[in-house]
Amino acid sequence: MSDRKRSVKDIEPAGKHILVRVDFNVPVKDGAVTDDTRIVAAIPTIRYLLQKGARVILMSHLGRPKGGPDAKNSLAPVAARLERLLRQPVAFAADCVGSQAEGAARGLQDGQVLLLENLRFHPEEEANDAGFAGRLAALGELYVNDAFGTAHRAHASTEGITRFLRPAVAGFLMQKELDYLGRALDRPARPFVAVLGGAKISGKIDVITALLGKVDRLLVGGAMMFTFLRAQGKATGRSLVEEDRVDMARSLLEQAAARQVELVLPVDCVAATAADGSAPGHAVPLDRLGPDEMGVDIGPGTVDLFAARLRDAKTVVWNGPMGIFEVAAFAAGTLGVARALAEAGGRGCVTVVGGGDSVAAVQQAGLGEKFTHLSTGGGASLEFLEGKVLPGVAALDDAEGA
Ligand code: ADP
Ligand code: MG
């Protein structure tokens, strides 16, 4: 598969019905959108198409409806927010297929936009049902996918639809994700450093293995550090250790050594007797972690060590917080690494963050602007970092010469 895909710039949208898969899976409370980040992120593609005189039909999922319509997961509040953001009316169809949707699509004039109701009100969406994909496809003449966050799922609106509707091209947001993640992995300026953390090593083994084949250096924090430390025979107190992954961690340490990847483990941590912040934490060297204590964050010595190992970096990929950053008292390690990366970015280092919690931590710290790219993808960005083919990307037309 080529990662270089045709984009909205390569199509002639004027006067055409363009079916655009967006990610409007936003939090809604009492009938109002509480965080419109994802809607805002899709605006460049929508506005571009409208300005070109296209008739834009937007489709998305929201939440996890149980196989049928339910008011709680309606996209109607999103239509209202989108009207305000676009400063123009947004038509809304109460079903994503069928006569209502067809009528609303047919009624569009050049430069007008329609939002279809939640795709997942139909179980056929996630089942990638061909008949359903065909009914969606019938609404448009061209297909644009701007929903990177669902590209790792072969659903009717992300994969099946491309069997019926071409051209099938990437929107600006999708293109940006592929450009930044793809360039970081395929042609990284070196030294190329990965920073990994988060809760579990088990969910990240494929990412670690894939990155070991590409990076010069790997910095490990978060709870997963303790599974590595256990593999080295060190004491870990009551820290989160995945006993059934200790052998795996040992093998990853060996692979790193064999590939001459410098694997950097913490030298100290913040120790506490409770994970929820109800007991205060204190920094200790790792060999002094008490048997009744757990490591809840990397310590200040480790922040300095990691900052030093990031100083010459030209490309950094970061996934997974360094500690339980949701608890303010245990967020210093994650913040410290975020600051070190922000500084690296200031020196011209390419800094890419993937993973829902890591991106949230960077944004919480108010440092989002200082990064090259914060992936909106969550699970999709992880699978991309694992080197997996994302079905929703593979299904798009390859760029000329790719
Ligand atoms: P991402 O969403 O960026 O991929 P993960 O979901 O893998 O990140 O991990 C995030 C979670 O890891 C956070 O909820 C955080 O509290 C937890 N975590 C990080 N360090 C520790 C630790 N030392 N002990 C327990 N949980 C941790
Ligand atoms: Mg997460």
CSV table of C-alpha atoms and ligand atoms in Angstrom, one decimal:
chain,number,residue,atom,x,y,z
A,1,MET,CA,0.0,0.0,0.0
A,2,SER,CA,1.1,3.5,-0.7
A,3,ASP,CA,0.6,6.1,2.0
A,4,ARG,CA,0.4,8.7,-0.6
A,5,LYS,CA,-3.2,9.2,-1.5
A,6,ARG,CA,-5.1,11.4,-3.9
A,7,SER,CA,-6.6,14.4,-2.0
A,8,VAL,CA,-9.4,16.8,-2.3
A,9,LYS,CA,-7.0,19.0,-4.3
A,10,ASP,CA,-7.0,16.4,-7.0
A,11,ILE,CA,-10.7,16.4,-7.7
A,12,GLU,CA,-13.0,18.8,-9.5
A,13,PRO,CA,-15.8,19.3,-6.9
A,14,ALA,CA,-17.8,22.1,-8.5
A,15,GLY,CA,-21.5,21.2,-8.8
A,16,LYS,CA,-21.0,17.7,-7.6
A,17,HIS,CA,-22.5,15.8,-4.7
A,18,ILE,CA,-19.6,15.0,-2.5
A,19,LEU,CA,-20.0,12.4,0.2
A,20,VAL,CA,-17.6,13.2,3.0
A,21,ARG,CA,-16.8,10.8,5.9
A,22,VAL,CA,-15.9,13.0,8.9
A,23,ASP,CA,-15.3,12.2,12.6
A,24,PHE,CA,-18.0,14.1,14.5
A,25,ASN,CA,-17.8,11.6,17.4
A,26,VAL,CA,-17.9,14.4,19.9
A,27,PRO,CA,-19.1,14.6,23.5
A,28,VAL,CA,-22.7,15.7,23.8
A,29,LYS,CA,-24.5,16.7,27.0
A,30,ASP,CA,-28.1,17.8,27.4
A,31,GLY,CA,-28.5,18.2,23.6
A,32,ALA,CA,-25.4,20.4,23.2
A,33,VAL,CA,-21.8,19.7,22.0
A,34,THR,CA,-19.4,20.1,24.9
A,35,ASP,CA,-16.1,19.9,23.0
A,36,ASP,CA,-16.1,20.8,19.3
A,37,THR,CA,-12.4,20.0,18.6
A,38,ARG,CA,-13.2,17.3,16.1
A,39,ILE,CA,-15.8,19.4,14.3
A,40,VAL,CA,-13.3,22.3,14.0
A,41,ALA,CA,-10.7,19.9,12.7
A,42,ALA,CA,-12.9,19.0,9.8
A,43,ILE,CA,-13.8,22.5,8.8
A,44,PRO,CA,-10.9,23.1,6.3
A,45,THR,CA,-12.1,20.2,4.1
A,46,ILE,CA,-15.7,21.2,4.3
A,47,ARG,CA,-15.1,24.9,3.7
A,48,TYR,CA,-12.8,24.1,0.7
A,49,LEU,CA,-15.4,22.0,-0.9
A,50,LEU,CA,-18.2,24.5,-0.3
A,51,GLN,CA,-16.1,27.3,-1.7
A,52,LYS,CA,-15.5,25.3,-4.8
A,53,GLY,CA,-19.2,25.1,-5.3
A,54,ALA,CA,-19.7,21.5,-4.2
A,55,ARG,CA,-22.9,20.0,-2.7
A,56,VAL,CA,-21.5,18.5,0.5
A,57,ILE,CA,-23.0,15.5,2.3
A,58,LEU,CA,-21.4,14.8,5.6
A,59,MET,CA,-21.6,11.5,7.4
A,60,SER,CA,-20.3,10.3,10.8
A,61,HIS,CA,-20.8,8.1,13.7
A,62,LEU,CA,-21.4,9.2,17.3
A,63,GLY,CA,-21.1,7.1,20.4
A,64,ARG,CA,-22.0,3.5,20.6
A,65,PRO,CA,-25.7,3.1,19.8
A,66,LYS,CA,-27.1,-0.4,20.3
A,67,GLY,CA,-28.0,-1.1,16.7
A,68,GLY,CA,-30.9,1.4,16.4
A,69,PRO,CA,-31.8,5.1,16.6
A,70,ASP,CA,-31.6,6.7,20.1
A,71,ALA,CA,-31.9,10.4,20.9
A,72,LYS,CA,-28.8,10.4,23.1
A,73,ASN,CA,-26.5,9.6,20.1
A,74,SER,CA,-28.2,11.8,17.6
A,75,LEU,CA,-26.0,14.1,15.4
A,76,ALA,CA,-28.6,16.9,15.5
A,77,PRO,CA,-26.7,18.9,18.1
A,78,VAL,CA,-23.6,18.6,15.8
A,79,ALA,CA,-25.5,20.2,12.9
A,80,ALA,CA,-26.4,23.1,15.2
A,81,ARG,CA,-22.7,23.6,16.2
A,82,LEU,CA,-21.6,23.2,12.6
A,83,GLU,CA,-24.0,26.0,11.4
A,84,ARG,CA,-22.3,28.3,13.9
A,85,LEU,CA,-18.8,27.3,12.8
A,86,LEU,CA,-19.5,27.5,9.1
A,87,ARG,CA,-21.8,30.6,9.4
A,88,GLN,CA,-24.3,29.0,7.0
A,89,PRO,CA,-27.3,26.7,7.3
A,90,VAL,CA,-26.7,23.0,7.6
A,91,ALA,CA,-29.5,20.7,6.5
A,92,PHE,CA,-30.0,17.6,8.6
A,93,ALA,CA,-31.5,14.2,7.5
A,94,ALA,CA,-33.0,12.1,10.3
A,95,ASP,CA,-31.6,9.0,8.7
A,96,CYS,CA,-28.4,8.4,6.8
A,97,VAL,CA,-30.0,6.2,4.1
A,98,GLY,CA,-33.4,5.9,2.5
A,99,SER,CA,-35.8,8.4,1.0
A,100,GLN,CA,-35.3,11.2,3.5
A,101,ALA,CA,-31.5,11.2,2.9
A,102,GLU,CA,-31.9,10.9,-0.8
A,103,GLY,CA,-34.4,13.7,-1.0
A,104,ALA,CA,-32.3,16.0,1.1
A,105,ALA,CA,-29.2,15.2,-1.0
A,106,ARG,CA,-31.1,15.9,-4.2
A,107,GLY,CA,-32.3,19.2,-2.8
A,108,LEU,CA,-28.8,20.6,-2.3
A,109,GLN,CA,-27.6,23.5,-4.3
A,110,ASP,CA,-24.0,24.4,-5.1
A,111,GLY,CA,-22.2,25.5,-1.9
A,112,GLN,CA,-24.8,23.9,0.4
A,113,VAL,CA,-24.2,21.3,3.1
A,114,LEU,CA,-26.2,18.4,4.5
A,115,LEU,CA,-25.4,16.3,7.6
A,116,LEU,CA,-26.7,12.8,7.8
A,117,GLU,CA,-27.9,11.2,11.0
A,118,ASN,CA,-25.6,8.8,12.9
A,119,LEU,CA,-24.3,6.0,10.7
A,120,ARG,CA,-24.2,3.5,13.6
A,121,PHE,CA,-28.0,3.7,14.0
A,122,HIS,CA,-27.6,0.9,11.4
A,123,PRO,CA,-25.7,-2.1,12.5
A,124,GLU,CA,-24.8,-2.7,8.8
A,125,GLU,CA,-22.3,0.2,9.2
A,126,GLU,CA,-19.9,-1.6,11.5
A,127,ALA,CA,-20.6,-4.9,9.8
A,128,ASN,CA,-19.4,-3.3,6.5
A,129,ASP,CA,-22.5,-4.6,4.8
A,130,ALA,CA,-22.2,-4.2,1.0
A,131,GLY,CA,-25.9,-3.3,0.5
A,132,PHE,CA,-25.7,-0.6,3.1
A,133,ALA,CA,-22.4,0.8,1.6
A,134,GLY,CA,-24.1,0.8,-1.8
A,135,ARG,CA,-27.1,2.8,-0.4
A,136,LEU,CA,-24.7,5.4,1.1
A,137,ALA,CA,-22.7,5.6,-2.1
A,138,ALA,CA,-25.8,6.3,-4.1
A,139,LEU,CA,-26.1,9.7,-2.3
A,140,GLY,CA,-22.9,11.1,-3.9
A,141,GLU,CA,-20.7,11.2,-7.0
A,142,LEU,CA,-17.4,11.5,-5.2
A,143,TYR,CA,-16.1,10.2,-1.9
A,144,VAL,CA,-13.8,12.0,0.6
A,145,ASN,CA,-12.6,10.4,3.8
A,146,ASP,CA,-11.5,12.9,6.4
A,147,ALA,CA,-12.0,10.7,9.4
A,148,PHE,CA,-8.5,9.4,10.3
A,149,GLY,CA,-9.8,8.3,13.7
A,150,THR,CA,-11.9,5.5,12.2
A,151,ALA,CA,-9.6,4.6,9.3
A,152,HIS,CA,-8.4,1.5,11.2
A,153,ARG,CA,-11.9,0.0,11.0
A,154,ALA,CA,-13.2,-1.5,7.8
A,155,HIS,CA,-16.8,-0.1,8.1
A,156,ALA,CA,-19.3,0.6,5.3
A,157,SER,CA,-18.6,4.3,5.4
A,158,THR,CA,-14.8,4.0,5.5
A,159,GLU,CA,-14.1,0.9,3.3
A,160,GLY,CA,-17.2,-0.7,1.8
A,161,ILE,CA,-18.3,2.5,0.2
A,162,THR,CA,-15.1,2.8,-2.0
A,163,ARG,CA,-16.2,-0.3,-3.8
A,164,PHE,CA,-19.1,1.7,-5.2
A,165,LEU,CA,-17.9,5.2,-5.4
A,166,ARG,CA,-14.8,6.7,-7.0
A,167,PRO,CA,-12.8,8.9,-7.0
A,168,ALA,CA,-12.2,8.1,-3.3
A,169,VAL,CA,-9.8,10.7,-1.9
A,170,ALA,CA,-8.3,11.9,1.4
A,171,GLY,CA,-9.5,15.1,3.1
A,172,PHE,CA,-7.1,17.7,4.5
A,173,LEU,CA,-7.1,16.3,8.0
A,174,MET,CA,-6.6,12.7,6.8
A,175,GLN,CA,-3.8,14.0,4.5
A,176,LYS,CA,-2.1,15.8,7.4
A,177,GLU,CA,-2.2,12.7,9.6
A,178,LEU,CA,-0.7,10.5,6.8
A,179,ASP,CA,1.9,13.1,6.0
A,180,TYR,CA,3.2,13.7,9.5
A,181,LEU,CA,2.9,10.2,10.9
A,182,GLY,CA,4.1,8.7,7.6
A,183,ARG,CA,7.1,11.1,7.2
A,184,ALA,CA,8.1,10.6,10.9
A,185,LEU,CA,8.2,6.8,10.4
A,186,ASP,CA,9.5,6.5,6.8
A,187,ARG,CA,12.0,9.3,6.5
A,188,PRO,CA,12.9,10.5,10.0
A,189,ALA,CA,15.6,13.0,10.5
A,190,ARG,CA,18.0,11.4,13.0
A,191,PRO,CA,18.5,10.8,15.9
A,192,PHE,CA,14.9,9.5,15.9
A,193,VAL,CA,13.7,9.0,19.5
A,194,ALA,CA,10.5,7.3,20.7
A,195,VAL,CA,9.0,8.1,24.1
A,196,LEU,CA,6.6,5.4,25.3
A,197,GLY,CA,4.5,5.3,28.4
A,198,GLY,CA,0.9,4.7,29.4
A,199,ALA,CA,-0.7,2.0,31.5
A,200,LYS,CA,0.0,-1.3,29.9
A,201,ILE,CA,2.8,-2.9,28.0
A,202,SER,CA,0.3,-5.5,26.7
A,203,GLY,CA,-1.5,-3.0,24.5
A,204,LYS,CA,1.7,-1.5,23.2
A,205,ILE,CA,3.9,-4.5,22.4
A,206,ASP,CA,3.3,-4.2,18.6
A,207,VAL,CA,4.1,-0.5,18.8
A,208,ILE,CA,7.3,-1.1,20.7
A,209,THR,CA,8.4,-3.9,18.4
A,210,ALA,CA,7.7,-1.8,15.3
A,211,LEU,CA,9.5,1.3,16.7
A,212,LEU,CA,12.5,-0.8,17.7
A,213,GLY,CA,13.1,-1.4,14.0
A,214,LYS,CA,13.1,2.3,13.3
A,215,VAL,CA,14.3,4.4,16.2
A,216,ASP,CA,17.8,5.2,17.5
A,217,ARG,CA,16.6,5.5,21.1
A,218,LEU,CA,13.6,4.5,23.1
A,219,LEU,CA,12.7,6.2,26.4
A,220,VAL,CA,10.3,4.2,28.5
A,221,GLY,CA,8.1,5.7,31.3
A,222,GLY,CA,4.5,5.2,32.5
A,223,ALA,CA,3.4,2.0,34.3
A,224,MET,CA,5.0,-0.2,31.6
A,225,MET,CA,8.5,0.8,32.9
A,226,PHE,CA,7.8,-1.5,35.9
A,227,THR,CA,7.3,-4.6,33.8
A,228,PHE,CA,10.7,-3.8,32.2
A,229,LEU,CA,12.3,-3.3,35.6
A,230,ARG,CA,10.9,-6.6,36.8
A,231,ALA,CA,12.4,-8.2,33.7
A,232,GLN,CA,15.7,-6.8,34.9
A,233,GLY,CA,15.2,-8.4,38.3
A,234,LYS,CA,14.6,-5.1,40.1
A,235,ALA,CA,12.1,-4.5,42.9
A,236,THR,CA,8.8,-2.8,41.9
A,237,GLY,CA,6.8,-2.7,45.1
A,238,ARG,CA,3.1,-2.6,44.4
A,239,SER,CA,3.5,-0.9,41.0
A,240,LEU,CA,1.4,-2.0,38.1
A,241,VAL,CA,3.4,-5.0,36.7
A,242,GLU,CA,2.0,-7.3,34.1
A,243,GLU,CA,3.4,-10.6,35.4
A,244,ASP,CA,2.4,-12.4,32.2
A,245,ARG,CA,4.4,-9.9,30.1
A,246,VAL,CA,7.7,-10.0,32.0
A,247,ASP,CA,9.2,-12.5,29.5
A,248,MET,CA,8.0,-10.3,26.6
A,249,ALA,CA,9.7,-7.3,28.3
A,250,ARG,CA,12.9,-9.2,28.6
A,251,SER,CA,12.8,-10.2,25.0
A,252,LEU,CA,12.2,-6.5,24.0
A,253,LEU,CA,15.3,-5.5,26.0
A,254,GLU,CA,17.3,-8.1,24.1
A,255,GLN,CA,15.9,-7.0,20.8
A,256,ALA,CA,16.9,-3.4,21.6
A,257,ALA,CA,20.4,-4.5,22.5
A,258,ALA,CA,20.7,-6.6,19.3
A,259,ARG,CA,19.5,-3.7,17.1
A,260,GLN,CA,21.7,-1.3,19.0
A,261,VAL,CA,18.8,0.8,20.0
A,262,GLU,CA,19.5,2.7,23.2
A,263,LEU,CA,16.6,1.7,25.6
A,264,VAL,CA,16.5,4.3,28.4
A,265,LEU,CA,14.7,3.3,31.6
A,266,PRO,CA,13.9,5.6,34.5
A,267,VAL,CA,16.3,6.1,37.4
A,268,ASP,CA,13.7,7.3,39.9
A,269,CYS,CA,10.0,7.5,40.3
A,270,VAL,CA,7.3,9.2,42.4
A,271,ALA,CA,6.2,6.7,45.0
A,272,ALA,CA,2.8,6.7,46.7
A,273,THR,CA,0.6,4.2,48.7
A,274,ALA,CA,-2.5,5.0,46.6
A,275,ALA,CA,-3.0,5.7,42.9
A,276,ASP,CA,-5.9,8.2,43.3
A,277,GLY,CA,-3.9,11.0,45.0
A,278,SER,CA,-5.4,10.4,48.4
A,279,ALA,CA,-1.9,9.8,49.8
A,280,PRO,CA,1.0,12.2,48.9
A,281,GLY,CA,3.8,11.0,46.6
A,282,HIS,CA,7.5,11.4,47.1
A,283,ALA,CA,10.4,11.0,44.7
A,284,VAL,CA,12.7,8.0,45.3
A,285,PRO,CA,15.5,6.3,43.4
A,286,LEU,CA,14.1,3.1,42.0
A,287,ASP,CA,16.1,0.8,44.3
A,288,ARG,CA,14.5,2.5,47.3
A,289,LEU,CA,10.9,2.0,46.3
A,290,GLY,CA,9.2,0.5,49.4
A,291,PRO,CA,7.4,-2.9,49.2
A,292,ASP,CA,4.0,-1.3,50.0
A,293,GLU,CA,4.5,1.7,47.6
A,294,MET,CA,3.7,2.0,43.9
A,295,GLY,CA,5.3,4.1,41.3
A,296,VAL,CA,2.8,6.6,40.0
A,297,ASP,CA,5.1,8.9,37.9
A,298,ILE,CA,8.7,9.1,36.7
A,299,GLY,CA,10.8,11.1,39.1
A,300,PRO,CA,12.7,14.5,38.6
A,301,GLY,CA,16.0,12.7,38.0
A,302,THR,CA,14.3,10.8,35.1
A,303,VAL,CA,12.8,13.9,33.7
A,304,ASP,CA,16.3,15.4,33.5
A,305,LEU,CA,17.7,12.2,32.0
A,306,PHE,CA,14.9,12.0,29.4
A,307,ALA,CA,15.4,15.8,28.6
A,308,ALA,CA,19.1,15.1,28.1
A,309,ARG,CA,18.4,12.2,25.8
A,310,LEU,CA,16.0,14.4,23.8
A,311,ARG,CA,18.4,17.3,23.4
A,312,ASP,CA,20.0,16.1,20.1
A,313,ALA,CA,16.8,14.5,18.7
A,314,LYS,CA,15.7,15.5,15.2
A,315,THR,CA,12.5,13.4,15.2
A,316,VAL,CA,10.4,12.3,18.3
A,317,VAL,CA,7.3,10.2,18.4
A,318,TRP,CA,5.6,10.1,21.8
A,319,ASN,CA,2.9,7.8,22.9
A,320,GLY,CA,1.6,7.3,26.5
A,321,PRO,CA,1.8,9.5,29.6
A,322,MET,CA,4.8,9.1,32.0
A,323,GLY,CA,2.5,8.8,35.0
A,324,ILE,CA,-1.0,9.0,36.4
A,325,PHE,CA,-1.3,12.5,34.9
A,326,GLU,CA,-5.0,12.7,35.7
A,327,VAL,CA,-4.0,13.2,39.3
A,328,ALA,CA,-2.3,16.7,39.4
A,329,ALA,CA,0.2,15.6,42.0
A,330,PHE,CA,1.4,12.8,39.6
A,331,ALA,CA,1.5,14.8,36.4
A,332,ALA,CA,5.0,16.4,36.8
A,333,GLY,CA,6.8,13.7,34.8
A,334,THR,CA,4.4,13.9,31.9
A,335,LEU,CA,4.5,17.7,31.9
A,336,GLY,CA,8.3,17.6,32.1
A,337,VAL,CA,8.5,15.4,29.0
A,338,ALA,CA,6.0,17.6,27.3
A,339,ARG,CA,8.1,20.7,28.0
A,340,ALA,CA,11.3,18.9,26.8
A,341,LEU,CA,9.5,18.1,23.6
A,342,ALA,CA,8.2,21.6,23.2
A,343,GLU,CA,11.8,22.8,23.5
A,344,ALA,CA,13.0,20.3,21.0
A,345,GLY,CA,10.4,21.5,18.6
A,346,GLY,CA,11.7,25.0,19.1
A,347,ARG,CA,15.1,23.8,17.9
A,348,GLY,CA,13.5,22.4,14.7
A,349,CYS,CA,13.0,18.8,15.9
A,350,VAL,CA,9.9,17.2,14.4
A,351,THR,CA,7.6,16.2,17.3
A,352,VAL,CA,4.6,13.9,16.8
A,353,VAL,CA,2.2,12.8,19.6
A,354,GLY,CA,-0.2,9.9,19.1
A,355,GLY,CA,-2.6,8.4,21.6
A,356,GLY,CA,-5.7,9.9,23.2
A,357,ASP,CA,-4.4,10.4,26.7
A,358,SER,CA,-1.0,11.7,25.6
A,359,VAL,CA,-2.6,14.3,23.3
A,360,ALA,CA,-4.9,15.3,26.1
A,361,ALA,CA,-1.9,15.7,28.5
A,362,VAL,CA,-0.2,18.0,26.0
A,363,GLN,CA,-3.3,20.1,25.5
A,364,GLN,CA,-3.9,20.3,29.2
A,365,ALA,CA,-0.4,21.7,29.6
A,366,GLY,CA,-1.3,24.3,27.0
A,367,LEU,CA,1.6,23.2,24.9
A,368,GLY,CA,-0.3,21.9,21.9
A,369,GLU,CA,0.9,24.8,19.6
A,370,LYS,CA,4.5,23.9,20.2
A,371,PHE,CA,4.2,20.4,18.7
A,372,THR,CA,4.6,19.6,15.0
A,373,HIS,CA,1.6,17.3,15.0
A,374,LEU,CA,-0.9,16.0,17.6
A,375,SER,CA,-2.6,13.1,16.0
A,376,THR,CA,-6.4,13.1,16.4
A,377,GLY,CA,-6.4,9.4,15.7
A,378,GLY,CA,-6.2,7.6,19.1
A,379,GLY,CA,-6.4,3.9,18.2
A,380,ALA,CA,-5.8,4.7,14.5
A,381,SER,CA,-2.5,6.5,15.2
A,382,LEU,CA,-1.4,3.6,17.3
A,383,GLU,CA,-2.1,1.1,14.5
A,384,PHE,CA,-0.3,3.4,12.1
A,385,LEU,CA,2.7,3.5,14.4
A,386,GLU,CA,2.6,-0.3,14.6
A,387,GLY,CA,3.1,-0.3,10.8
A,388,LYS,CA,-0.4,-1.8,10.1
A,389,VAL,CA,-2.3,-1.1,7.0
A,390,LEU,CA,-5.4,1.0,7.8
A,391,PRO,CA,-8.3,-0.3,5.7
A,392,GLY,CA,-9.9,3.2,5.4
A,393,VAL,CA,-6.6,4.5,4.0
A,394,ALA,CA,-5.8,1.6,1.8
A,395,ALA,CA,-9.2,1.9,0.2
A,396,LEU,CA,-8.5,5.5,-1.1
A,397,ASP,CA,-7.1,6.2,-4.6
A,398,ASP,CA,-3.3,6.3,-4.7
A,399,ALA,CA,-1.7,9.6,-5.6
A,400,GLU,CA,-0.3,9.9,-9.1
A,401,GLY,CA,3.2,8.4,-9.2
A,402,ALA,CA,2.8,6.7,-5.8
B,1,ADP,P1,-2.6,6.8,25.2
B,1,ADP,O1,-4.1,7.0,25.3
B,1,ADP,O2,-1.8,8.1,25.0
B,1,ADP,O3,-2.2,5.8,24.2
B,1,ADP,P2,-2.6,4.9,27.4
B,1,ADP,O4,-4.0,4.8,27.2
B,1,ADP,O5,-1.7,3.8,27.0
B,1,ADP,O6,-2.1,6.3,26.7
B,1,ADP,O7,-2.2,5.2,28.9
B,1,ADP,C1,-2.8,6.3,29.7
B,1,ADP,C2,-3.0,5.8,31.1
B,1,ADP,O8,-1.8,5.3,31.7
B,1,ADP,C3,-3.4,7.0,31.9
B,1,ADP,O9,-4.8,6.8,32.4
B,1,ADP,C4,-2.4,7.0,33.1
B,1,ADP,O10,-3.1,7.2,34.3
B,1,ADP,C5,-1.9,5.6,33.0
B,1,ADP,N1,-0.6,5.5,33.7
B,1,ADP,C6,0.6,6.1,33.4
B,1,ADP,N2,1.5,5.8,34.3
B,1,ADP,C7,1.0,5.0,35.2
B,1,ADP,C8,1.5,4.3,36.4
B,1,ADP,N3,2.8,4.5,36.8
B,1,ADP,N4,0.6,3.6,37.1
B,1,ADP,C9,-0.6,3.4,36.7
B,1,ADP,N5,-1.2,4.0,35.6
B,1,ADP,C10,-0.4,4.8,34.8
B,2,MG,MG,-5.6,5.8,26.2
